[in-house]
Tab-separated table of C-alpha atoms in Angstrom:
chain	number	residue	atom	x	y	z
A	1	UNK	CA	46.009	105.027	166.553
A	2	UNK	CA	46.672	108.730	166.201
A	3	UNK	CA	49.070	109.918	163.523
A	4	UNK	CA	50.826	113.249	163.181
A	5	UNK	CA	48.461	115.376	161.115
A	6	UNK	CA	48.328	119.039	160.162
A	7	UNK	CA	44.806	118.948	158.717
A	8	UNK	CA	42.508	118.395	161.690
A	9	UNK	CA	39.019	119.855	161.399
A	10	UNK	CA	37.125	121.491	164.225
A	11	UNK	CA	34.403	118.845	163.979
A	12	UNK	CA	36.923	116.017	164.390
A	13	UNK	CA	38.511	117.580	167.456
A	14	UNK	CA	35.173	118.364	169.113
A	15	UNK	CA	34.082	114.766	168.535
A	16	UNK	CA	37.256	113.558	170.280
A	17	UNK	CA	36.804	116.029	173.151
A	18	UNK	CA	33.215	114.912	173.761
A	19	UNK	CA	33.882	111.165	173.829
A	20	UNK	CA	32.871	109.279	176.974
A	21	UNK	CA	35.550	110.309	179.458
A	22	UNK	CA	37.052	106.899	180.228
A	23	UNK	CA	37.109	106.001	176.540
A	24	UNK	CA	38.827	109.324	175.763
A	25	UNK	CA	41.443	108.824	178.483
A	26	UNK	CA	42.111	105.265	177.349
A	27	UNK	CA	42.662	106.384	173.757
A	28	UNK	CA	44.925	109.238	174.862
A	29	UNK	CA	46.911	106.928	177.161
A	30	UNK	CA	47.407	104.503	174.277
A	31	UNK	CA	48.725	107.290	172.042
A	32	UNK	CA	50.955	108.538	174.877
A	33	UNK	CA	52.584	105.129	175.229
A	34	UNK	CA	53.304	104.944	171.508
A	35	UNK	CA	55.211	108.240	171.396
A	36	UNK	CA	56.484	108.764	174.963
A	37	UNK	CA	57.712	106.959	178.069
A	38	UNK	CA	54.594	107.132	180.290
A	39	UNK	CA	56.635	106.854	183.495
A	40	UNK	CA	58.808	109.895	182.795
A	41	UNK	CA	57.632	113.434	183.509
A	42	UNK	CA	59.761	116.479	182.906
A	43	UNK	CA	59.992	118.907	185.802
A	44	UNK	CA	60.455	122.528	184.806
A	45	UNK	CA	60.874	125.634	186.934
A	46	UNK	CA	59.284	128.891	185.804
A	47	UNK	CA	61.218	131.927	186.997
A	48	UNK	CA	59.916	135.495	186.701
A	49	UNK	CA	63.056	137.460	185.878
A	50	UNK	CA	61.119	140.725	185.442
A	51	UNK	CA	57.721	141.031	187.107
A	52	UNK	CA	54.845	143.441	186.454
A	53	UNK	CA	54.500	146.654	184.513
A	54	UNK	CA	53.502	145.010	181.234
A	55	UNK	CA	51.761	147.390	178.785
A	56	UNK	CA	49.477	144.675	177.364
A	57	UNK	CA	45.802	144.263	178.282
A	58	UNK	CA	45.563	140.448	178.502
A	59	UNK	CA	42.383	139.889	180.513
A	60	UNK	CA	43.846	137.004	182.495
A	61	UNK	CA	47.162	138.583	183.506
A	62	UNK	CA	47.942	140.207	186.880
A	63	UNK	CA	51.170	141.641	185.446
A	64	UNK	CA	49.362	144.133	183.199
A	65	UNK	CA	50.190	147.628	184.447
A	66	UNK	CA	46.682	148.880	183.699
A	67	UNK	CA	45.039	146.555	186.247
A	68	UNK	CA	45.247	146.838	190.033
A	69	UNK	CA	46.542	143.582	191.526
A	70	UNK	CA	48.629	142.778	194.569
A	71	UNK	CA	51.656	141.385	192.765
A	72	UNK	CA	55.048	142.720	193.741
A	73	UNK	CA	56.823	144.206	190.734
A	74	UNK	CA	60.558	143.902	190.240
A	75	UNK	CA	63.142	145.026	187.731
A	76	UNK	CA	65.188	142.578	185.685
A	77	UNK	CA	67.051	140.121	187.914
A	78	UNK	CA	70.826	139.903	187.836
A	79	UNK	CA	72.643	136.986	186.237
A	80	UNK	CA	73.923	135.837	189.646
A	81	UNK	CA	70.376	135.836	191.080
A	82	UNK	CA	69.139	133.747	188.174
A	83	UNK	CA	72.030	131.303	188.538
A	84	UNK	CA	71.268	130.824	192.234
A	85	UNK	CA	67.600	130.124	191.451
A	86	UNK	CA	68.550	127.698	188.682
A	87	UNK	CA	70.864	125.759	191.000
A	88	UNK	CA	68.094	125.567	193.577
A	89	UNK	CA	65.693	124.276	190.911
A	90	UNK	CA	68.210	121.674	189.738
A	91	UNK	CA	68.672	120.449	193.295
A	92	UNK	CA	64.939	119.766	193.593
A	93	UNK	CA	64.735	117.779	190.354
A	94	UNK	CA	64.076	120.351	187.624
A	95	UNK	CA	65.737	119.700	184.278
A	96	UNK	CA	64.523	122.922	182.638
A	97	UNK	CA	64.422	126.569	183.696
A	98	UNK	CA	61.967	128.826	181.884
A	99	UNK	CA	62.630	132.534	182.357
A	100	UNK	CA	59.691	134.883	181.926
A	101	UNK	CA	59.823	138.656	181.562
A	102	UNK	CA	56.725	140.872	181.558
A	103	UNK	CA	57.525	142.493	178.228
A	104	UNK	CA	55.295	143.092	175.216
A	105	UNK	CA	58.226	142.237	172.982
A	106	UNK	CA	61.984	141.968	173.197
A	107	UNK	CA	63.912	145.177	172.597
A	108	UNK	CA	67.596	145.164	171.682
A	109	UNK	CA	69.780	146.762	174.312
A	110	UNK	CA	71.412	146.151	177.713
A	111	UNK	CA	68.498	144.194	179.200
A	112	UNK	CA	68.370	141.766	176.281
A	113	UNK	CA	72.156	141.357	176.506
A	114	UNK	CA	71.660	140.514	180.196
A	115	UNK	CA	69.084	137.854	179.293
A	116	UNK	CA	71.538	136.367	176.792
A	117	UNK	CA	74.079	136.117	179.638
A	118	UNK	CA	71.435	134.345	181.753
A	119	UNK	CA	70.852	131.834	178.954
A	120	UNK	CA	74.582	131.144	178.614
A	121	UNK	CA	74.920	130.732	182.384
A	122	UNK	CA	72.072	128.234	182.795
A	123	UNK	CA	73.289	126.323	179.743
A	124	UNK	CA	76.583	125.676	181.576
A	125	UNK	CA	74.607	124.063	184.434
A	126	UNK	CA	73.461	121.275	182.066
A	127	UNK	CA	69.854	122.380	182.288
A	128	UNK	CA	67.514	123.072	179.390
A	129	UNK	CA	66.932	126.822	179.064
A	130	UNK	CA	63.579	128.221	177.973
A	131	UNK	CA	62.511	131.861	177.696
A	132	UNK	CA	59.159	133.583	177.397
A	133	UNK	CA	59.866	137.242	176.704
A	134	UNK	CA	57.050	138.342	174.415
A	135	UNK	CA	57.205	138.879	170.687
A	136	UNK	CA	60.517	138.188	169.027
A	137	UNK	CA	62.149	139.121	165.731
A	138	UNK	CA	64.065	136.659	163.590
A	139	UNK	CA	67.338	138.364	164.556
A	140	UNK	CA	66.544	138.162	168.284
A	141	UNK	CA	65.573	134.500	167.972
A	142	UNK	CA	68.895	133.789	166.280
A	143	UNK	CA	70.834	135.566	169.036
A	144	UNK	CA	69.004	133.558	171.715
A	145	UNK	CA	69.823	130.363	169.819
A	146	UNK	CA	73.495	131.335	169.655
A	147	UNK	CA	73.487	131.921	173.426
A	148	UNK	CA	72.361	128.320	173.997
A	149	UNK	CA	68.572	128.617	174.313
A	150	UNK	CA	66.810	125.255	174.149
A	151	UNK	CA	63.156	126.355	173.894
A	152	UNK	CA	61.072	129.478	173.432
A	153	UNK	CA	57.561	129.746	174.867
A	154	UNK	CA	54.966	131.925	173.173
A	155	UNK	CA	51.414	130.830	173.873
A	156	UNK	CA	48.547	131.308	171.435
A	157	UNK	CA	46.288	131.557	174.519
A	158	UNK	CA	43.061	130.553	172.731
A	159	UNK	CA	41.496	130.264	169.308
A	160	UNK	CA	42.024	133.138	166.884
A	161	UNK	CA	38.350	134.071	167.280
A	162	UNK	CA	38.305	134.136	171.093
A	163	UNK	CA	41.719	135.782	171.286
A	164	UNK	CA	39.992	139.030	170.279
A	165	UNK	CA	37.761	138.731	173.349
A	166	UNK	CA	40.667	138.713	175.814
A	167	UNK	CA	43.425	140.838	174.205
A	168	UNK	CA	43.266	144.040	172.155
A	169	UNK	CA	46.855	145.260	172.446
A	170	UNK	CA	48.391	142.740	170.049
A	171	UNK	CA	47.254	140.513	167.210
A	172	UNK	CA	46.998	136.732	166.889
A	173	UNK	CA	49.133	136.908	163.751
A	174	UNK	CA	51.942	138.438	165.827
A	175	UNK	CA	51.957	135.274	167.931
A	176	UNK	CA	52.234	133.121	164.830
A	177	UNK	CA	54.981	135.327	163.380
A	178	UNK	CA	57.057	134.983	166.551
A	179	UNK	CA	56.739	131.189	166.360
A	180	UNK	CA	57.848	131.339	162.712
A	181	UNK	CA	60.863	133.425	163.706
A	182	UNK	CA	61.833	130.879	166.360
A	183	UNK	CA	61.415	128.036	163.858
A	184	UNK	CA	64.132	129.572	161.655
A	185	UNK	CA	66.631	128.670	164.384
A	186	UNK	CA	67.477	125.417	166.184
A	187	UNK	CA	65.401	126.485	169.215
A	188	UNK	CA	62.412	124.267	169.998
A	189	UNK	CA	58.902	125.739	170.181
A	190	UNK	CA	56.670	125.726	173.263
A	191	UNK	CA	53.163	127.074	172.660
A	192	UNK	CA	49.788	126.364	174.214
A	193	UNK	CA	47.011	128.208	175.940
A	194	UNK	CA	44.573	128.721	178.790
A	195	UNK	CA	41.184	127.178	179.371
A	196	UNK	CA	38.549	128.485	181.755
A	197	UNK	CA	38.476	132.066	180.424
A	198	UNK	CA	34.864	131.759	179.266
A	199	UNK	CA	35.719	130.218	175.915
A	200	UNK	CA	33.649	127.503	174.241
A	201	UNK	CA	34.674	123.948	173.382
A	202	UNK	CA	34.810	125.181	169.785
A	203	UNK	CA	37.442	127.725	170.855
A	204	UNK	CA	39.491	125.037	172.584
A	205	UNK	CA	39.343	123.007	169.388
A	206	UNK	CA	40.285	126.094	167.357
A	207	UNK	CA	43.419	126.601	169.434
A	208	UNK	CA	44.459	122.981	168.856
A	209	UNK	CA	43.856	123.367	165.115
A	210	UNK	CA	46.165	126.410	165.066
A	211	UNK	CA	48.882	124.476	166.911
A	212	UNK	CA	48.459	121.269	164.885
A	213	UNK	CA	48.614	123.167	161.577
A	214	UNK	CA	52.116	124.417	162.380
A	215	UNK	CA	54.803	122.464	160.566
A	216	UNK	CA	56.646	121.125	162.408
A	217	UNK	CA	54.288	121.068	165.342
A	218	UNK	CA	55.433	122.541	168.687
A	219	UNK	CA	57.702	120.303	170.713
A	220	UNK	CA	55.655	121.162	173.778
A	221	UNK	CA	52.174	122.510	174.481
A	222	UNK	CA	51.320	123.933	177.928
A	223	UNK	CA	47.692	123.535	178.973
A	224	UNK	CA	46.880	126.090	181.660
A	225	UNK	CA	43.752	126.362	183.778
A	226	UNK	CA	42.905	129.994	184.428
A	227	UNK	CA	43.904	131.263	187.852
A	228	UNK	CA	41.464	134.132	188.378
A	229	UNK	CA	43.312	137.006	190.067
A	230	UNK	CA	41.515	139.848	191.816
A	231	UNK	CA	41.813	143.068	189.856
A	232	UNK	CA	41.976	141.438	186.440
A	233	UNK	CA	38.985	141.446	184.050
A	234	UNK	CA	38.557	137.698	184.616
A	235	UNK	CA	38.611	137.915	188.421
A	236	UNK	CA	35.101	136.465	188.737
A	237	UNK	CA	35.618	133.441	186.492
A	238	UNK	CA	34.866	130.219	188.316
A	239	UNK	CA	37.485	127.478	188.564
A	240	UNK	CA	36.975	125.071	185.693
A	241	UNK	CA	36.024	121.476	186.567
A	242	UNK	CA	38.943	119.043	186.651
A	243	UNK	CA	37.089	116.992	184.037
A	244	UNK	CA	37.520	119.832	181.539
A	245	UNK	CA	41.254	119.844	182.188
A	246	UNK	CA	41.473	116.060	181.749
A	247	UNK	CA	39.502	116.264	178.499
A	248	UNK	CA	41.747	119.054	177.188
A	249	UNK	CA	44.961	117.206	178.071
A	250	UNK	CA	43.649	113.989	176.496
A	251	UNK	CA	42.437	115.722	173.336
A	252	UNK	CA	45.741	117.572	172.977
A	253	UNK	CA	47.601	114.276	173.347
A	254	UNK	CA	45.577	112.671	170.536
A	255	UNK	CA	45.723	115.666	168.176
A	256	UNK	CA	49.439	116.371	168.801
A	257	UNK	CA	50.784	112.884	169.527
A	258	UNK	CA	54.536	113.562	169.502
A	259	UNK	CA	54.295	116.809	171.470
A	260	UNK	CA	54.998	117.015	175.202
A	261	UNK	CA	51.793	118.144	176.899
A	262	UNK	CA	52.591	120.383	179.868
A	263	UNK	CA	50.255	120.388	182.852
A	264	UNK	CA	50.768	124.019	183.782
A	265	UNK	CA	48.919	126.717	185.770
A	266	UNK	CA	45.999	125.873	188.008
A	267	UNK	CA	47.350	122.730	189.670
A	268	UNK	CA	46.713	124.111	193.160
A	269	UNK	CA	42.997	123.686	192.453
A	270	UNK	CA	43.442	120.086	191.273
A	271	UNK	CA	43.292	117.058	193.536
A	272	UNK	CA	46.045	114.458	193.397
A	273	UNK	CA	43.542	112.118	191.771
A	274	UNK	CA	42.723	114.731	189.131
A	275	UNK	CA	46.395	115.254	188.342
A	276	UNK	CA	46.880	111.486	188.149
A	277	UNK	CA	44.138	111.343	185.518
A	278	UNK	CA	45.987	114.068	183.563
A	279	UNK	CA	49.228	112.075	183.636
A	280	UNK	CA	47.345	108.981	182.484
A	281	UNK	CA	45.771	111.061	179.686
A	282	UNK	CA	49.166	112.143	178.379
A	283	UNK	CA	50.600	115.004	180.434
A	284	UNK	CA	54.386	114.625	180.325
A	285	UNK	CA	55.572	117.724	182.146
A	286	UNK	CA	54.802	119.913	185.143
A	287	UNK	CA	56.118	123.194	186.477
A	288	UNK	CA	57.576	122.938	189.971
A	289	UNK	CA	58.139	125.615	192.588
A	290	UNK	CA	55.876	127.664	194.833
A	291	UNK	CA	54.941	130.122	192.061
A	292	UNK	CA	54.259	130.167	188.325
A	293	UNK	CA	55.429	133.712	187.581
A	294	UNK	CA	52.904	135.327	189.960
A	295	UNK	CA	50.296	132.632	190.690
A	296	UNK	CA	50.523	129.869	193.328
A	297	UNK	CA	51.781	126.373	192.530
A	298	UNK	CA	52.016	123.134	194.554
A	299	UNK	CA	55.030	122.650	196.827
A	300	UNK	CA	57.792	120.559	195.261
A	301	UNK	CA	57.559	118.036	198.107
A	302	UNK	CA	53.883	117.495	197.284
A	303	UNK	CA	54.846	116.817	193.677
A	304	UNK	CA	57.510	114.303	194.692
A	305	UNK	CA	55.023	112.557	196.944
A	306	UNK	CA	52.594	112.277	194.030
A	307	UNK	CA	55.374	111.007	191.744
A	308	UNK	CA	56.181	108.291	194.290
A	309	UNK	CA	52.539	107.276	194.587
A	310	UNK	CA	52.149	107.040	190.804
A	311	UNK	CA	55.561	105.519	190.083
A	312	UNK	CA	56.685	108.483	187.977
A	313	UNK	CA	60.306	109.550	187.571
A	314	UNK	CA	61.719	112.978	186.668
A	315	UNK	CA	63.022	113.186	183.108
A	316	UNK	CA	66.705	113.955	182.648
A	317	UNK	CA	67.741	117.108	180.745
A	318	UNK	CA	68.094	116.831	176.963
A	319	UNK	CA	66.165	113.549	176.890
A	320	UNK	CA	64.359	114.738	173.754
A	321	UNK	CA	67.007	116.831	172.058
A	322	UNK	CA	70.715	117.605	172.052
A	323	UNK	CA	72.198	120.259	174.310
A	324	UNK	CA	72.779	123.501	172.359
A	325	UNK	CA	76.374	124.641	172.063
A	326	UNK	CA	76.633	128.409	172.662
A	327	UNK	CA	78.533	130.595	170.222
A	328	UNK	CA	81.397	132.714	171.536
A	329	UNK	CA	79.821	136.091	172.476
A	330	UNK	CA	82.318	137.872	170.214
A	331	UNK	CA	81.104	135.798	167.260
A	332	UNK	CA	77.356	136.212	167.792
A	333	UNK	CA	75.115	137.720	165.155
A	334	UNK	CA	74.976	141.499	165.684
A	335	UNK	CA	71.646	142.955	166.754
A	336	UNK	CA	69.344	144.201	164.021
A	337	UNK	CA	68.874	147.965	164.104
A	338	UNK	CA	65.532	147.737	162.283
A	339	UNK	CA	62.656	148.146	164.737
A	340	UNK	CA	60.042	145.389	164.668
A	341	UNK	CA	56.544	146.346	163.557
A	342	UNK	CA	54.074	144.584	165.817
A	343	UNK	CA	50.362	145.260	165.517
A	344	UNK	CA	48.102	147.057	167.998
A	345	UNK	CA	44.528	146.151	167.012
A	346	UNK	CA	43.070	148.446	169.669
A	347	UNK	CA	39.487	147.194	169.538
A	348	UNK	CA	37.412	147.712	172.664
A	349	UNK	CA	36.998	144.821	175.107
A	350	UNK	CA	34.453	146.022	177.633
A	351	UNK	CA	35.596	143.927	180.599
A	352	UNK	CA	39.207	145.038	180.092
A	353	UNK	CA	38.156	148.683	179.924
A	354	UNK	CA	36.067	148.365	183.100
A	355	UNK	CA	38.930	146.662	184.983
A	356	UNK	CA	41.240	149.499	183.934
A	357	UNK	CA	38.753	152.117	185.164
A	358	UNK	CA	38.399	150.307	188.490
A	359	UNK	CA	42.201	150.179	188.855
A	360	UNK	CA	42.545	153.898	188.118
A	361	UNK	CA	39.878	154.686	190.711
A	362	UNK	CA	41.688	152.621	193.358
A	363	UNK	CA	44.960	154.358	192.594
A	364	UNK	CA	43.336	157.787	193.001
A	365	UNK	CA	41.733	156.750	196.292
A	366	UNK	CA	45.118	155.580	197.564
A	367	UNK	CA	46.716	159.002	196.953
């Protein structure tokens, strides 16, 4: 039976990943039942509160300003708009709202103050509040905690080695530093990655080693299947086989036994049977709604139909942790005037450069 360990080796994880599939799923299901209620699945709603225009060069992301994609950009939503969306999500069974903004990192100022108001507002609705806003200083993490934030998402994306093949505008250590900053507060950590970007099994294992070595380990780990978007450097990547997704969910469950494994992007390409295998293998959360930031997602009615078939029930909010109590805004920690120093490695990733050139050419042709 799997125990909580911080010292996994790459060889151990690869051996688990490559086990005969049914044996792997059985082992993962056994671990899942030891640490979690296998009939409960948390439903979260991912809301893009600021879409597009991101200065990063993440090869998978349609929100990068340097690529030419068909996403509709929008400025930061208002608090009332976010509240309306949260109420709609709650009515369809979501217990958590995760707000995503296409920022490289959080900057102190009016927009961050607006996000803090959003956090306070959703907290009053008795829903767990999660944010994914980019890199975060210790001071900013503390202010989010004081506003009532329940979780902060900051994905490692891949192994440290393969990370350099998909992103050149920020460093892997910056990701780890943000997670450390969040850990200094009472906010829970959500961090995972994407498979299907061309990485090896060794890279998938490397990402799990990085997550497992954190102490404490993340409370939740999203496992995303790449959704290849036209205009991005990874637009020609083929959809990964469902068996890879099942293996990754199962391996994550065994390596991080107490963590909630989130079945995230890419579900539109998965059959109901494939998703059922993922739930059996230890997935304990899904994102609901017609979009995950900018990529398609199954209709909520389809999800409820699948839940009924499988005998799954939506998890109630705060089932795995107490509801945060917000601090009076007048008593919150003041913002830190010191500007964060985040890295810009700037190495050349050929496919990212070529996608940028293609985007610039299209923009010129459109003039």
